[in-house]
mmCIF file of C-alpha atoms in Angstrom:
data_model
loop_
_atom_site.group_PDB
_atom_site.id
_atom_site.type_symbol
_atom_site.label_atom_id
_atom_site.label_comp_id
_atom_site.label_asym_id
_atom_site.label_seq_id
_atom_site.Cartn_x
_atom_site.Cartn_y
_atom_site.Cartn_z
ATOM 1 C CA MET A 1 -10.314 9.021 -26.125
ATOM 2 C CA SER A 2 -8.234 11.835 -24.631
ATOM 3 C CA THR A 3 -4.581 11.041 -24.105
ATOM 4 C CA VAL A 4 -1.419 12.584 -22.757
ATOM 5 C CA THR A 5 2.000 11.768 -24.111
ATOM 6 C CA SER A 6 5.603 12.587 -23.377
ATOM 7 C CA ALA A 7 9.027 11.486 -24.432
ATOM 8 C CA GLY A 8 10.709 8.685 -22.501
ATOM 9 C CA THR A 9 10.246 5.034 -21.719
ATOM 10 C CA GLY A 10 7.984 3.174 -19.349
ATOM 11 C CA THR A 11 5.171 0.692 -19.217
ATOM 12 C CA GLY A 12 1.409 0.982 -19.074
ATOM 13 C CA THR A 13 -1.083 -1.806 -19.468
ATOM 14 C CA GLY A 14 -3.043 0.007 -22.161
ATOM 15 C CA SER A 15 -6.774 0.658 -22.441
ATOM 16 C CA ARG A 16 -8.256 -1.720 -24.973
ATOM 17 C CA PRO A 17 -11.904 -1.493 -26.017
ATOM 18 C CA GLY A 18 -13.812 -4.673 -25.234
ATOM 19 C CA THR A 19 -11.421 -5.937 -22.567
ATOM 20 C CA PRO A 20 -12.933 -6.902 -19.196
ATOM 21 C CA ARG A 21 -12.982 -4.096 -16.651
ATOM 22 C CA ALA A 22 -11.377 -4.910 -13.301
ATOM 23 C CA VAL A 23 -13.574 -3.536 -10.532
ATOM 24 C CA VAL A 24 -13.004 -3.442 -6.780
ATOM 25 C CA THR A 25 -15.770 -5.091 -4.767
ATOM 26 C CA GLY A 26 -14.208 -5.603 -1.351
ATOM 27 C CA LEU A 27 -11.793 -3.852 1.011
ATOM 28 C CA GLY A 28 -9.941 -5.256 4.006
ATOM 29 C CA ILE A 29 -7.816 -2.838 6.041
ATOM 30 C CA THR A 30 -5.390 -3.309 8.907
ATOM 31 C CA ALA A 31 -3.828 0.060 9.698
ATOM 32 C CA PRO A 32 -2.060 1.727 12.624
ATOM 33 C CA ASN A 33 -5.032 4.023 13.226
ATOM 34 C CA GLY A 34 -7.797 1.521 12.619
ATOM 35 C CA LEU A 35 -8.296 -2.232 12.581
ATOM 36 C CA GLY A 36 -10.929 -2.800 9.939
ATOM 37 C CA THR A 37 -12.163 -0.612 7.109
ATOM 38 C CA GLU A 38 -14.730 1.430 8.999
ATOM 39 C CA ALA A 39 -12.475 1.931 12.034
ATOM 40 C CA TYR A 40 -9.737 3.153 9.718
ATOM 41 C CA TRP A 41 -12.061 5.487 7.817
ATOM 42 C CA ASP A 42 -13.502 6.882 11.056
ATOM 43 C CA ALA A 43 -9.941 7.695 12.118
ATOM 44 C CA VAL A 44 -8.589 9.289 8.948
ATOM 45 C CA ARG A 45 -11.668 11.404 8.303
ATOM 46 C CA VAL A 46 -11.075 13.178 11.640
ATOM 47 C CA GLY A 47 -7.275 13.215 11.465
ATOM 48 C CA LYS A 48 -6.563 10.566 14.109
ATOM 49 C CA SER A 49 -2.982 9.321 13.976
ATOM 50 C CA GLY A 50 -1.696 5.868 14.839
ATOM 51 C CA ILE A 51 1.972 6.874 15.114
ATOM 52 C CA GLY A 52 3.669 6.465 18.489
ATOM 53 C CA ARG A 53 6.657 5.026 20.302
ATOM 54 C CA ILE A 54 7.358 1.418 19.326
ATOM 55 C CA THR A 55 5.868 -1.190 21.674
ATOM 56 C CA ARG A 56 6.727 -4.414 19.819
ATOM 57 C CA PHE A 57 10.298 -4.172 21.161
ATOM 58 C CA ASP A 58 12.309 -1.738 23.263
ATOM 59 C CA PRO A 59 13.506 0.957 20.821
ATOM 60 C CA SER A 60 15.528 2.992 23.297
ATOM 61 C CA GLN A 61 18.906 1.891 21.891
ATOM 62 C CA TYR A 62 18.012 2.891 18.311
ATOM 63 C CA PRO A 63 18.189 6.367 16.733
ATOM 64 C CA ALA A 64 14.586 6.061 15.462
ATOM 65 C CA ARG A 65 11.906 5.087 17.955
ATOM 66 C CA LEU A 66 8.545 5.874 16.382
ATOM 67 C CA ALA A 67 6.351 3.683 14.195
ATOM 68 C CA GLY A 68 2.769 3.082 13.207
ATOM 69 C CA GLU A 69 1.691 -0.179 14.849
ATOM 70 C CA VAL A 70 -1.657 -1.875 14.231
ATOM 71 C CA PRO A 71 -3.612 -1.586 17.499
ATOM 72 C CA GLY A 72 -5.580 -4.275 19.274
ATOM 73 C CA PHE A 73 -4.722 -7.114 16.918
ATOM 74 C CA THR A 74 -4.814 -10.576 18.486
ATOM 75 C CA ALA A 75 -4.343 -13.060 15.675
ATOM 76 C CA SER A 76 -5.712 -16.022 17.630
ATOM 77 C CA GLU A 77 -9.092 -14.294 17.779
ATOM 78 C CA HIS A 78 -9.329 -14.417 13.990
ATOM 79 C CA LEU A 79 -7.288 -17.393 12.779
ATOM 80 C CA PRO A 80 -7.093 -21.117 13.657
ATOM 81 C CA SER A 81 -4.361 -22.208 16.034
ATOM 82 C CA ARG A 82 -2.650 -24.346 13.379
ATOM 83 C CA LEU A 83 -1.656 -21.163 11.547
ATOM 84 C CA MET A 84 -0.032 -19.514 14.545
ATOM 85 C CA ALA A 85 3.118 -21.650 14.475
ATOM 86 C CA GLN A 86 3.718 -21.233 10.754
ATOM 87 C CA THR A 87 3.010 -17.536 10.110
ATOM 88 C CA ASP A 88 4.680 -14.212 10.712
ATOM 89 C CA HIS A 89 2.786 -11.237 12.134
ATOM 90 C CA MET A 90 2.705 -9.787 8.607
ATOM 91 C CA THR A 91 0.954 -12.857 7.201
ATOM 92 C CA ARG A 92 -1.569 -12.993 10.025
ATOM 93 C CA LEU A 93 -2.546 -9.395 9.305
ATOM 94 C CA ALA A 94 -2.813 -10.198 5.596
ATOM 95 C CA LEU A 95 -4.985 -13.286 6.169
ATOM 96 C CA VAL A 96 -7.386 -11.364 8.384
ATOM 97 C CA ALA A 97 -7.517 -8.426 5.960
ATOM 98 C CA THR A 98 -8.333 -10.922 3.197
ATOM 99 C CA ASP A 99 -11.130 -12.469 5.238
ATOM 100 C CA TRP A 100 -12.614 -9.024 5.776
ATOM 101 C CA ALA A 101 -12.226 -8.046 2.124
ATOM 102 C CA LEU A 102 -13.947 -11.225 0.932
ATOM 103 C CA ALA A 103 -16.775 -10.672 3.417
ATOM 104 C CA ASP A 104 -17.104 -7.068 2.255
ATOM 105 C CA ALA A 105 -17.345 -8.292 -1.333
ATOM 106 C CA GLY A 106 -19.913 -10.927 -0.411
ATOM 107 C CA VAL A 107 -17.645 -13.657 -1.779
ATOM 108 C CA VAL A 108 -17.549 -17.198 -0.410
ATOM 109 C CA PRO A 109 -14.514 -18.770 -2.134
ATOM 110 C CA ALA A 110 -15.830 -22.304 -1.674
ATOM 111 C CA ASP A 111 -18.765 -21.410 -3.903
ATOM 112 C CA LEU A 112 -16.542 -20.435 -6.850
ATOM 113 C CA PRO A 113 -14.372 -22.538 -9.177
ATOM 114 C CA ALA A 114 -10.900 -22.780 -7.650
ATOM 115 C CA TYR A 115 -9.097 -21.983 -10.892
ATOM 116 C CA SER A 116 -11.178 -18.846 -11.467
ATOM 117 C CA MET A 117 -9.606 -17.130 -8.435
ATOM 118 C CA GLY A 118 -6.042 -15.834 -8.117
ATOM 119 C CA VAL A 119 -3.870 -13.951 -5.637
ATOM 120 C CA VAL A 120 -1.345 -11.216 -6.448
ATOM 121 C CA THR A 121 0.212 -9.354 -3.526
ATOM 122 C CA ALA A 122 3.332 -7.273 -2.962
ATOM 123 C CA SER A 123 6.043 -7.405 -0.325
ATOM 124 C CA SER A 124 9.038 -5.311 0.592
ATOM 125 C CA SER A 125 10.712 -7.581 3.114
ATOM 126 C CA GLY A 126 8.816 -10.751 3.961
ATOM 127 C CA GLY A 127 8.349 -12.156 7.462
ATOM 128 C CA PHE A 128 11.254 -10.496 9.254
ATOM 129 C CA GLU A 129 9.978 -11.072 12.790
ATOM 130 C CA PHE A 130 9.527 -14.813 12.229
ATOM 131 C CA GLY A 131 12.980 -15.009 10.642
ATOM 132 C CA GLN A 132 14.578 -13.153 13.521
ATOM 133 C CA GLY A 133 13.096 -15.585 16.033
ATOM 134 C CA GLU A 134 14.375 -18.615 14.165
ATOM 135 C CA LEU A 135 17.858 -17.133 13.728
ATOM 136 C CA GLN A 136 17.989 -16.457 17.464
ATOM 137 C CA LYS A 137 17.136 -20.110 18.093
ATOM 138 C CA LEU A 138 19.844 -21.184 15.654
ATOM 139 C CA TRP A 139 22.539 -19.105 17.321
ATOM 140 C CA ALA A 140 21.482 -19.705 20.933
ATOM 141 C CA GLU A 141 20.219 -23.299 20.895
ATOM 142 C CA GLY A 142 21.267 -25.004 17.692
ATOM 143 C CA SER A 143 19.826 -25.983 14.335
ATOM 144 C CA GLN A 144 17.582 -28.683 15.798
ATOM 145 C CA TYR A 145 15.497 -25.951 17.423
ATOM 146 C CA VAL A 146 14.808 -24.078 14.189
ATOM 147 C CA SER A 147 11.258 -24.514 12.922
ATOM 148 C CA ALA A 148 10.718 -26.168 9.563
ATOM 149 C CA TYR A 149 8.285 -23.330 8.873
ATOM 150 C CA GLN A 150 11.261 -20.987 8.571
ATOM 151 C CA SER A 151 11.640 -22.375 5.053
ATOM 152 C CA PHE A 152 8.684 -20.283 3.908
ATOM 153 C CA ALA A 153 7.347 -18.070 6.728
ATOM 154 C CA TRP A 154 9.997 -15.407 6.036
ATOM 155 C CA PHE A 155 9.558 -15.546 2.265
ATOM 156 C CA TYR A 156 8.311 -12.467 0.432
ATOM 157 C CA ALA A 157 5.759 -14.612 -1.470
ATOM 158 C CA VAL A 158 4.309 -16.161 1.676
ATOM 159 C CA ASN A 159 1.231 -13.912 1.884
ATOM 160 C CA SER A 160 0.117 -14.872 -1.623
ATOM 161 C CA GLY A 161 0.738 -18.519 -0.795
ATOM 162 C CA GLN A 162 -1.089 -18.564 2.516
ATOM 163 C CA ILE A 163 -4.052 -16.579 1.166
ATOM 164 C CA SER A 164 -4.415 -18.941 -1.780
ATOM 165 C CA ILE A 165 -4.159 -22.064 0.406
ATOM 166 C CA ARG A 166 -6.592 -20.779 3.046
ATOM 167 C CA ASN A 167 -9.194 -19.860 0.429
ATOM 168 C CA GLY A 168 -8.670 -22.627 -2.133
ATOM 169 C CA MET A 169 -7.612 -20.207 -4.859
ATOM 170 C CA LYS A 170 -5.733 -22.046 -7.609
ATOM 171 C CA GLY A 171 -5.794 -19.489 -10.414
ATOM 172 C CA PRO A 172 -2.919 -17.212 -11.538
ATOM 173 C CA SER A 173 -1.001 -15.985 -8.511
ATOM 174 C CA GLY A 174 2.240 -14.219 -7.725
ATOM 175 C CA VAL A 175 4.053 -11.539 -5.772
ATOM 176 C CA VAL A 176 5.651 -8.232 -6.760
ATOM 177 C CA VAL A 177 8.745 -6.920 -4.993
ATOM 178 C CA SER A 178 9.434 -3.245 -5.742
ATOM 179 C CA ASP A 179 9.303 -1.697 -2.277
ATOM 180 C CA GLN A 180 6.502 0.856 -1.840
ATOM 181 C CA ALA A 181 5.738 0.896 -5.577
ATOM 182 C CA GLY A 182 4.981 -2.814 -5.371
ATOM 183 C CA GLY A 183 1.546 -2.269 -3.890
ATOM 184 C CA LEU A 184 0.394 -0.532 -7.068
ATOM 185 C CA ASP A 185 2.259 -2.953 -9.299
ATOM 186 C CA ALA A 186 0.370 -5.822 -7.654
ATOM 187 C CA LEU A 187 -2.989 -4.199 -8.415
ATOM 188 C CA ALA A 188 -1.901 -3.738 -12.028
ATOM 189 C CA GLN A 189 -0.883 -7.388 -12.267
ATOM 190 C CA ALA A 190 -4.229 -8.399 -10.812
ATOM 191 C CA ARG A 191 -5.996 -6.265 -13.391
ATOM 192 C CA ARG A 192 -3.962 -7.915 -16.115
ATOM 193 C CA GLN A 193 -5.031 -11.382 -14.938
ATOM 194 C CA ILE A 194 -8.685 -10.338 -14.925
ATOM 195 C CA ARG A 195 -8.327 -9.010 -18.455
ATOM 196 C CA LYS A 196 -6.923 -12.398 -19.414
ATOM 197 C CA GLY A 197 -9.961 -14.224 -18.062
ATOM 198 C CA THR A 198 -9.560 -14.768 -14.312
ATOM 199 C CA SER A 199 -12.847 -13.925 -12.577
ATOM 200 C CA LEU A 200 -11.519 -12.783 -9.190
ATOM 201 C CA VAL A 201 -8.104 -11.791 -7.855
ATOM 202 C CA VAL A 202 -7.180 -10.983 -4.261
ATOM 203 C CA SER A 203 -4.637 -8.192 -4.438
ATOM 204 C CA GLY A 204 -2.954 -5.378 -2.517
ATOM 205 C CA SER A 205 -0.437 -5.792 0.259
ATOM 206 C CA VAL A 206 0.199 -5.918 3.977
ATOM 207 C CA ASP A 207 3.723 -5.342 5.289
ATOM 208 C CA ALA A 208 5.098 -5.541 8.843
ATOM 209 C CA SER A 209 8.783 -5.399 9.789
ATOM 210 C CA ILE A 210 8.728 -3.731 13.195
ATOM 211 C CA CYS A 211 11.220 -5.942 14.989
ATOM 212 C CA PRO A 212 14.903 -5.365 15.806
ATOM 213 C CA TRP A 213 16.199 -7.156 12.709
ATOM 214 C CA GLY A 214 13.764 -5.369 10.434
ATOM 215 C CA TRP A 215 14.411 -2.083 12.191
ATOM 216 C CA VAL A 216 18.151 -2.224 11.606
ATOM 217 C CA ALA A 217 17.507 -2.955 7.926
ATOM 218 C CA GLN A 218 15.245 0.078 7.672
ATOM 219 C CA LEU A 219 17.740 2.296 9.474
ATOM 220 C CA ALA A 220 20.377 1.279 6.948
ATOM 221 C CA GLY A 221 18.369 3.036 4.242
ATOM 222 C CA GLY A 222 19.088 6.386 5.901
ATOM 223 C CA ARG A 223 15.534 7.724 5.504
ATOM 224 C CA LEU A 224 13.947 7.196 8.926
ATOM 225 C CA ALA A 225 12.892 10.178 11.006
ATOM 226 C CA THR A 226 14.701 10.285 14.339
ATOM 227 C CA GLY A 227 12.465 12.715 16.221
ATOM 228 C CA ASP A 228 10.460 11.531 19.230
ATOM 229 C CA ASP A 229 7.370 13.700 18.773
ATOM 230 C CA PRO A 230 4.687 11.720 16.882
ATOM 231 C CA ASP A 231 3.145 14.985 15.686
ATOM 232 C CA SER A 232 6.272 16.359 14.046
ATOM 233 C CA ALA A 233 8.451 13.412 13.043
ATOM 234 C CA TYR A 234 6.855 12.635 9.665
ATOM 235 C CA VAL A 235 6.035 15.843 7.797
ATOM 236 C CA PRO A 236 6.308 15.468 3.994
ATOM 237 C CA PHE A 237 6.335 18.632 1.862
ATOM 238 C CA ASP A 238 7.192 20.624 4.995
ATOM 239 C CA ALA A 239 10.381 22.669 5.305
ATOM 240 C CA ALA A 240 11.086 20.599 8.430
ATOM 241 C CA ALA A 241 10.866 17.249 6.588
ATOM 242 C CA ALA A 242 13.629 14.942 7.817
ATOM 243 C CA GLY A 243 12.649 11.402 6.939
ATOM 244 C CA HIS A 244 9.638 9.137 7.335
ATOM 245 C CA VAL A 245 8.132 7.108 10.137
ATOM 246 C CA PRO A 246 7.619 3.434 9.171
ATOM 247 C CA GLY A 247 4.448 1.543 9.858
ATOM 248 C CA GLU A 248 2.808 -1.848 9.521
ATOM 249 C CA GLY A 249 -0.386 -2.932 7.831
ATOM 250 C CA GLY A 250 -1.982 -2.125 4.520
ATOM 251 C CA ALA A 251 -5.027 -3.099 2.500
ATOM 252 C CA ILE A 252 -6.289 -6.128 0.613
ATOM 253 C CA LEU A 253 -8.639 -5.478 -2.307
ATOM 254 C CA ILE A 254 -10.964 -7.916 -4.041
ATOM 255 C CA MET A 255 -10.832 -7.285 -7.779
ATOM 256 C CA GLU A 256 -13.310 -8.906 -10.136
ATOM 257 C CA ASP A 257 -14.374 -8.995 -13.721
ATOM 258 C CA GLU A 258 -17.110 -6.360 -13.846
ATOM 259 C CA ALA A 259 -19.599 -8.538 -15.712
ATOM 260 C CA ALA A 260 -19.234 -11.349 -13.176
ATOM 261 C CA ALA A 261 -19.496 -8.935 -10.258
ATOM 262 C CA ARG A 262 -22.630 -7.294 -11.669
ATOM 263 C CA GLU A 263 -24.183 -10.682 -12.369
ATOM 264 C CA ARG A 264 -23.939 -11.713 -8.742
ATOM 265 C CA GLY A 265 -25.201 -8.311 -7.561
ATOM 266 C CA ALA A 266 -21.958 -7.149 -5.970
ATOM 267 C CA THR A 267 -21.498 -3.618 -4.685
ATOM 268 C CA VAL A 268 -18.713 -1.973 -6.689
ATOM 269 C CA TYR A 269 -16.401 0.669 -5.212
ATOM 270 C CA GLY A 270 -14.899 1.554 -8.590
ATOM 271 C CA ASP A 271 -12.228 0.319 -10.960
ATOM 272 C CA ILE A 272 -8.505 0.439 -11.492
ATOM 273 C CA ALA A 273 -8.757 2.593 -14.602
ATOM 274 C CA GLY A 274 -5.116 3.362 -15.338
ATOM 275 C CA TYR A 275 -1.589 2.311 -14.461
ATOM 276 C CA GLY A 276 1.919 3.345 -15.365
ATOM 277 C CA SER A 277 5.365 2.464 -14.070
ATOM 278 C CA THR A 278 8.888 3.682 -14.748
ATOM 279 C CA PHE A 279 12.361 3.354 -13.332
ATOM 280 C CA ASP A 280 14.578 6.291 -12.510
ATOM 281 C CA PRO A 281 17.792 6.750 -14.505
ATOM 282 C CA ALA A 282 21.129 6.117 -12.867
ATOM 283 C CA PRO A 283 22.331 8.853 -10.490
ATOM 284 C CA GLY A 284 24.557 11.333 -12.271
ATOM 285 C CA SER A 285 23.074 10.607 -15.687
ATOM 286 C CA GLY A 286 21.557 14.060 -15.949
ATOM 287 C CA ARG A 287 18.211 12.549 -16.959
ATOM 288 C CA PRO A 288 15.059 13.497 -15.016
ATOM 289 C CA PRO A 289 13.352 11.160 -12.542
ATOM 290 C CA GLY A 290 10.656 8.895 -13.966
ATOM 291 C CA LEU A 291 7.686 9.832 -11.769
ATOM 292 C CA ARG A 292 6.212 12.332 -14.218
ATOM 293 C CA LYS A 293 6.301 9.747 -16.976
ATOM 294 C CA ALA A 294 4.581 7.186 -14.747
ATOM 295 C CA ILE A 295 1.788 9.697 -14.079
ATOM 296 C CA GLU A 296 1.368 10.397 -17.773
ATOM 297 C CA LEU A 297 1.300 6.703 -18.602
ATOM 298 C CA ALA A 298 -1.400 6.104 -16.004
ATOM 299 C CA LEU A 299 -3.526 8.966 -17.326
ATOM 300 C CA ASN A 300 -3.087 7.763 -20.872
ATOM 301 C CA ASP A 301 -3.975 4.212 -19.885
ATOM 302 C CA ALA A 302 -7.156 5.482 -18.213
ATOM 303 C CA GLY A 303 -8.076 7.622 -21.203
ATOM 304 C CA LEU A 304 -7.992 10.753 -19.064
ATOM 305 C CA VAL A 305 -6.279 14.131 -19.081
ATOM 306 C CA ALA A 306 -4.846 15.953 -16.090
ATOM 307 C CA ALA A 307 -8.002 18.036 -15.611
ATOM 308 C CA ASP A 308 -9.992 14.828 -15.014
ATOM 309 C CA ILE A 309 -8.111 14.035 -11.788
ATOM 310 C CA ASP A 310 -9.892 15.260 -8.664
ATOM 311 C CA VAL A 311 -7.227 14.445 -6.082
ATOM 312 C CA VAL A 312 -3.714 12.997 -5.859
ATOM 313 C CA PHE A 313 -2.645 10.673 -3.063
ATOM 314 C CA ALA A 314 1.050 11.485 -2.842
ATOM 315 C CA ASP A 315 3.974 9.168 -2.212
ATOM 316 C CA ALA A 316 5.136 11.699 0.421
ATOM 317 C CA ALA A 317 8.668 10.528 1.180
ATOM 318 C CA ALA A 318 9.449 13.357 3.637
ATOM 319 C CA VAL A 319 13.014 13.423 2.310
ATOM 320 C CA PRO A 320 13.634 16.964 1.003
ATOM 321 C CA GLU A 321 15.053 16.016 -2.394
ATOM 322 C CA LEU A 322 12.379 13.358 -2.939
ATOM 323 C CA ASP A 323 9.578 15.694 -1.908
ATOM 324 C CA ARG A 324 10.956 18.265 -4.314
ATOM 325 C CA ALA A 325 11.070 15.731 -7.159
ATOM 326 C CA GLU A 326 7.479 14.644 -6.496
ATOM 327 C CA ALA A 327 6.255 18.235 -6.360
ATOM 328 C CA GLU A 328 8.052 19.020 -9.620
ATOM 329 C CA ALA A 329 6.409 16.044 -11.318
ATOM 330 C CA LEU A 330 2.960 17.106 -10.112
ATOM 331 C CA ASN A 331 3.518 20.708 -11.154
ATOM 332 C CA ALA A 332 4.697 19.590 -14.585
ATOM 333 C CA VAL A 333 1.551 17.518 -15.171
ATOM 334 C CA PHE A 334 -1.119 19.574 -13.389
ATOM 335 C CA GLY A 335 0.432 23.026 -13.078
ATOM 336 C CA PRO A 336 1.341 24.793 -9.807
ATOM 337 C CA ARG A 337 -1.408 24.166 -7.238
ATOM 338 C CA GLY A 338 -3.335 22.606 -10.099
ATOM 339 C CA VAL A 339 -4.839 19.651 -8.229
ATOM 340 C CA PRO A 340 -5.656 18.883 -4.582
ATOM 341 C CA VAL A 341 -2.980 16.662 -3.016
ATOM 342 C CA THR A 342 -3.194 14.618 0.161
ATOM 343 C CA ALA A 343 -1.030 12.176 2.106
ATOM 344 C CA PRO A 344 -3.131 10.387 4.764
ATOM 345 C CA LYS A 345 -0.093 8.234 5.473
ATOM 346 C CA THR A 346 1.069 10.984 7.844
ATOM 347 C CA MET A 347 -1.453 9.312 10.201
ATOM 348 C CA THR A 348 -0.102 5.782 9.722
ATOM 349 C CA GLY A 349 3.537 6.057 8.715
ATOM 350 C CA ARG A 350 4.822 4.622 5.454
ATOM 351 C CA LEU A 351 3.644 1.023 5.293
ATOM 352 C CA TYR A 352 6.067 0.080 2.525
ATOM 353 C CA SER A 353 4.285 -2.170 0.002
ATOM 354 C CA GLY A 354 1.079 -1.837 2.049
ATOM 355 C CA ALA A 355 0.989 1.954 1.771
ATOM 356 C CA ALA A 356 -0.250 2.427 -1.779
ATOM 357 C CA PRO A 357 -3.049 -0.184 -1.640
ATOM 358 C CA LEU A 358 -4.201 1.554 1.530
ATOM 359 C CA ASP A 359 -4.186 4.849 -0.385
ATOM 360 C CA VAL A 360 -6.224 3.243 -3.175
ATOM 361 C CA ALA A 361 -8.715 1.930 -0.613
ATOM 362 C CA THR A 362 -8.839 5.397 0.955
ATOM 363 C CA ALA A 363 -9.517 6.910 -2.452
ATOM 364 C CA PHE A 364 -12.530 4.629 -2.916
ATOM 365 C CA LEU A 365 -13.801 5.519 0.554
ATOM 366 C CA ALA A 366 -13.342 9.203 -0.294
ATOM 367 C CA MET A 367 -15.438 8.667 -3.434
ATOM 368 C CA ARG A 368 -18.143 7.051 -1.321
ATOM 369 C CA GLU A 369 -18.400 9.989 1.062
ATOM 370 C CA GLY A 370 -17.210 12.937 -1.012
ATOM 371 C CA LEU A 371 -14.598 13.724 1.633
ATOM 372 C CA VAL A 372 -10.806 13.651 1.244
ATOM 373 C CA PRO A 373 -8.704 13.114 4.400
ATOM 374 C CA ALA A 374 -6.107 15.685 5.317
ATOM 375 C CA THR A 375 -2.328 15.528 5.539
ATOM 376 C CA VAL A 376 -2.012 16.007 9.287
ATOM 377 C CA ASN A 377 0.688 17.932 11.170
ATOM 378 C CA VAL A 378 2.199 19.429 8.004
ATOM 379 C CA GLU A 379 2.876 23.097 7.280
ATOM 380 C CA PRO A 380 3.352 23.042 3.494
ATOM 381 C CA ASP A 381 6.531 24.566 2.144
ATOM 382 C CA PRO A 382 5.316 27.220 -0.358
ATOM 383 C CA ALA A 383 8.282 26.387 -2.588
ATOM 384 C CA HIS A 384 6.591 23.125 -3.579
ATOM 385 C CA GLN A 385 3.570 24.988 -5.006
ATOM 386 C CA LEU A 386 1.162 22.215 -4.027
ATOM 387 C CA ASP A 387 -2.495 22.483 -3.066
ATOM 388 C CA LEU A 388 -1.872 20.206 -0.099
ATOM 389 C CA ILE A 389 -4.960 19.363 1.956
ATOM 390 C CA THR A 390 -3.960 20.039 5.559
ATOM 391 C CA GLY A 391 -5.683 20.660 8.859
ATOM 392 C CA GLN A 392 -9.204 19.471 8.092
ATOM 393 C CA PRO A 393 -10.515 17.023 5.497
ATOM 394 C CA ARG A 394 -11.861 18.644 2.360
ATOM 395 C CA VAL A 395 -15.376 18.145 1.090
ATOM 396 C CA LEU A 396 -14.665 17.184 -2.494
ATOM 397 C CA PRO A 397 -16.598 15.089 -5.004
ATOM 398 C CA VAL A 398 -14.122 12.497 -6.283
ATOM 399 C CA ARG A 399 -14.554 10.518 -9.476
ATOM 400 C CA ASN A 400 -10.905 9.995 -10.415
ATOM 401 C CA ALA A 401 -8.048 9.763 -7.957
ATOM 402 C CA LEU A 402 -4.365 9.390 -8.794
ATOM 403 C CA VAL A 403 -2.273 7.334 -6.367
ATOM 404 C CA LEU A 404 1.523 7.565 -6.486
ATOM 405 C CA ALA A 405 4.202 5.322 -5.014
ATOM 406 C CA ARG A 406 7.979 5.186 -5.268
ATOM 407 C CA GLY A 407 10.211 2.329 -4.215
ATOM 408 C CA HIS A 408 13.747 2.531 -2.904
ATOM 409 C CA GLY A 409 16.209 2.304 -5.756
ATOM 410 C CA GLY A 410 14.187 4.075 -8.421
ATOM 411 C CA PHE A 411 10.778 2.406 -8.819
ATOM 412 C CA ASN A 412 7.867 4.708 -9.741
ATOM 413 C CA SER A 413 4.249 3.625 -10.089
ATOM 414 C CA ALA A 414 0.962 5.445 -10.571
ATOM 415 C CA VAL A 415 -2.616 4.190 -10.526
ATOM 416 C CA VAL A 416 -5.859 5.940 -11.438
ATOM 417 C CA ALA A 417 -8.768 4.748 -9.320
ATOM 418 C CA SER A 418 -12.154 5.754 -10.716
ATOM 419 C CA ALA A 419 -15.766 5.658 -9.631
ATOM 420 C CA LEU A 420 -18.235 3.968 -11.974
#
């Protein structure tokens, strides 16, 4: 097995001969430029963006007014009425994405043992819109008007809970909270559960915090783009980069033990072959950021070397110092312009914990078609020395894709998605 090593600390799950392989058999996508997997893929392969002026509330009084909103989603068309009163918009999107992912995988949960199925998702904020509504009732009308569902509808673990209840999944379940990195961390936790004997795990993430309360929280981070032109506001690795545009949505993936999936004749997109995570040192420590180490851990875990990676799906923060740090990490591992890099999230906005699972799903779709979506609207800064795919998608056979994600506060995660 080929490996890469470097000094430092971090965590990888480790490739162990004879352990069950965790394969992806189903995808469910709710994205700002496409509701459903094929609608999303049709959009990104031609560079169609879903970023625009916010419609879920009036943004005129805020310094940032653009977002990626999921179009044409009417929850009552997909979910029973009893769920409407007890779920946030985020959870409704996640439940529908799960339904679609299970259908794509050809899985009927009722036909499987309840304790053989688990749920591991990620969240960055929980059900902010639901929480805002209940707080407004508390302040304006009194505590007797606050819904009892507030006790859990806002909670960052609510998507895992509602998915497991709706589908009768009683196996190992949980939630990961590490901002944008959490989406990859959840997939790694799901893989770990499959290696420990769980047959099927619903994983990935859907986030949605486009409401005044959530918007103020995001503005407080100081990283939102304030431009009003959807085509120029979010431009990572561009000299004009000045923050990101947020979005809602993400992807739910069905992960299974390969032997079980093959036995039932499932179609397999590929597997989660490698994973690594690190945490950045304290500011002012003089130590380098941890992203490079996370990449190396993921490659090592997958038993690959840098030359085996066909494309990188970048974190793409669009904050100059963060873009520079990501470019430096990629150059250190792959060499200047050493690997094609793309950031399809310029068409959706950063979906927080939903962003990286969507990138992983996009990587599998790219493997299926041999076509990598472009990073739209970006004029790459030559100083970054990246082979950034811009303008048009690139015809490119993909067997191994590296997906990167960083969370606010220092989280770094990397996943290698591979075709079988």
